[in-house]
CSV table of C-alpha atoms in Angstrom, one decimal:
chain,number,residue,atom,x,y,z
A,256,MET,CA,166.9,81.6,49.7
A,257,THR,CA,166.1,78.7,51.6
A,258,ILE,CA,168.7,75.6,52.5
A,259,GLU,CA,167.3,72.4,53.2
A,260,TYR,CA,169.5,70.1,55.2
A,261,THR,CA,169.4,66.4,55.4
A,262,GLU,CA,171.1,63.5,56.5
A,263,GLU,CA,169.1,61.3,53.7
A,264,LYS,CA,171.8,60.4,51.4
A,265,ARG,CA,169.7,61.5,47.8
A,266,PHE,CA,173.2,63.0,46.1
A,267,THR,CA,174.6,61.6,43.0
A,268,GLN,CA,177.9,60.9,42.2
A,269,ASP,CA,177.9,63.7,40.1
A,270,GLN,CA,176.7,66.6,42.5
A,271,VAL,CA,179.3,65.2,44.6
A,272,GLN,CA,182.0,65.3,42.2
A,273,ALA,CA,180.7,68.9,41.0
A,274,LEU,CA,180.6,70.3,44.7
A,275,PHE,CA,183.7,68.6,45.5
A,276,ARG,CA,185.3,70.3,42.7
A,277,SER,CA,184.0,73.9,42.9
A,278,VAL,CA,186.4,74.1,46.3
A,279,GLY,CA,189.1,72.5,44.2
A,280,TRP,CA,189.8,69.5,46.1
A,281,GLU,CA,191.9,66.9,45.5
A,282,SER,CA,188.9,64.5,46.3
A,283,ALA,CA,187.0,65.2,43.1
A,284,ASN,CA,189.9,63.4,41.1
A,285,TYR,CA,188.4,60.3,41.9
A,286,PRO,CA,184.7,60.5,42.0
A,287,GLU,CA,183.4,56.7,42.5
A,288,ARG,CA,185.8,56.4,45.8
A,289,LEU,CA,184.6,59.5,46.9
A,290,PHE,CA,180.9,59.1,46.4
A,291,LYS,CA,181.3,55.0,48.0
A,292,ALA,CA,182.8,56.9,51.1
A,293,LEU,CA,180.5,59.1,51.7
A,294,GLN,CA,177.7,56.6,51.2
A,295,HIS,CA,179.4,54.5,53.9
A,296,SER,CA,180.3,57.6,56.6
A,297,ASP,CA,178.9,57.1,59.5
A,298,THR,CA,176.7,60.7,58.9
A,299,VAL,CA,176.6,63.3,56.3
A,300,ILE,CA,174.6,66.1,56.3
A,301,SER,CA,174.1,67.9,53.2
A,302,ALA,CA,172.9,71.4,52.4
A,303,TRP,CA,170.5,71.8,49.7
A,304,ASP,CA,169.3,74.7,47.4
A,305,GLY,CA,166.8,73.1,45.4
A,306,ASP,CA,168.2,70.3,43.2
A,307,HIS,CA,171.5,72.0,43.9
A,308,LEU,CA,174.0,70.3,46.4
A,309,ALA,CA,175.1,73.5,48.6
A,310,GLY,CA,177.5,71.8,51.1
A,311,LEU,CA,178.2,68.5,52.9
A,312,VAL,CA,179.5,67.5,56.3
A,313,ARG,CA,180.8,64.1,56.9
A,314,VAL,CA,181.8,62.9,60.3
A,315,LEU,CA,183.0,59.6,61.4
A,316,ASP,CA,182.4,57.7,64.7
A,317,ASP,CA,183.2,55.1,67.3
A,318,THR,CA,179.1,55.1,68.5
A,319,GLU,CA,181.1,56.3,71.9
A,320,MET,CA,183.8,57.9,72.7
A,321,VAL,CA,185.0,59.9,69.6
A,322,ALA,CA,183.3,61.5,66.3
A,323,TYR,CA,185.8,62.8,63.7
A,324,MET,CA,184.2,65.8,61.5
A,325,HIS,CA,185.5,65.7,58.2
A,326,TRP,CA,185.1,67.5,54.7
A,327,VAL,CA,183.4,70.5,56.1
A,328,LEU,CA,182.7,72.3,52.7
A,329,VAL,CA,180.1,74.6,51.1
A,330,ASP,CA,180.1,75.5,47.3
A,331,PRO,CA,182.2,79.2,47.0
A,332,ALA,CA,179.0,80.5,44.9
A,333,TYR,CA,177.0,79.8,49.0
A,334,HIS,CA,179.8,81.4,51.1
A,335,GLY,CA,178.7,84.2,52.8
A,336,HIS,CA,175.4,82.5,54.2
A,337,GLY,CA,176.0,80.7,57.1
A,338,ILE,CA,175.9,77.2,55.6
A,339,GLY,CA,178.8,75.6,56.9
A,340,GLY,CA,178.6,77.3,60.2
A,341,HIS,CA,174.8,75.6,60.4
A,342,LEU,CA,176.3,72.1,59.6
A,343,VAL,CA,179.1,72.4,62.3
A,344,GLU,CA,176.4,73.4,64.7
A,345,LEU,CA,174.0,70.2,63.0
A,346,VAL,CA,176.8,68.1,64.1
A,347,LYS,CA,177.9,69.4,67.1
A,348,ALA,CA,174.3,69.0,68.3
A,349,LYS,CA,173.7,65.1,66.9
A,350,TYR,CA,177.0,64.5,68.9
A,351,HIS,CA,177.1,66.1,71.7
A,352,ASP,CA,176.8,62.9,74.0
A,353,TYR,CA,180.4,61.8,72.9
A,354,LEU,CA,183.7,62.3,74.6
A,355,PHE,CA,185.2,63.9,71.8
A,356,LEU,CA,184.2,65.4,68.7
A,357,GLU,CA,187.4,66.4,66.6
A,358,VAL,CA,188.4,68.1,63.6
A,359,MET,CA,191.4,68.5,62.1
A,360,PRO,CA,191.7,71.4,59.2
A,361,GLU,CA,193.8,70.5,56.4
A,362,GLU,CA,195.0,74.4,56.1
A,363,SER,CA,195.7,76.2,59.3
A,364,LYS,CA,193.8,79.2,57.6
A,365,ASN,CA,190.6,77.3,58.7
A,366,ALA,CA,191.1,77.1,62.1
A,367,PRO,CA,189.6,80.2,63.3
A,368,PHE,CA,186.3,78.9,61.8
A,369,TYR,CA,186.1,76.1,63.9
A,370,GLN,CA,187.4,78.4,66.9
A,371,LYS,CA,184.3,80.4,66.4
A,372,HIS,CA,182.2,76.9,66.9
A,373,GLY,CA,183.7,76.4,69.9
A,374,PHE,CA,186.8,74.4,69.0
A,375,HIS,CA,190.1,74.1,70.7
A,376,LEU,CA,193.4,73.8,69.3
A,377,MET,CA,194.9,70.7,70.6
A,378,GLU,CA,197.9,71.0,72.8
A,379,ASP,CA,201.1,70.1,70.6
A,380,GLY,CA,199.2,68.6,68.3
A,381,ARG,CA,200.4,67.8,64.4
A,382,ALA,CA,198.4,66.4,61.2
A,383,MET,CA,199.9,63.4,59.8
A,384,GLN,CA,198.5,61.3,56.7
A,385,ILE,CA,200.0,58.9,54.3
A,386,VAL,CA,198.2,59.6,50.9
A,387,ASN,CA,198.1,56.3,48.4
A,388,ARG,CA,196.7,57.4,45.1
A,389,GLY,CA,197.3,54.3,43.5
């Protein structure tokens, strides 16, 4: 298997929805909003097996100080091939001059994955959110 990585946003709405569905994320229920969000994100690096979207990472940044890595996901059929880790390393390389590269794992069970790639738990940090499904 040869995986190609690109920052070109060549994915379709259907491909994105299928990827998000494959991991069971609620975002898949909002395909138009999800696709638009990715198209307007600062950086999206996607992983491709031929024409199949195998994974992606999204980054939001302020051009200088903070880059926030969001939505690191890999189709479960491709787990165990190092795709997620490679996506994270590509982001680290691209944003190496930023003062902060942050990630907020939505599930604590994912923290060891990020720690393996050099991230540290923020002292006394807590995730917070407001959800607007309407």
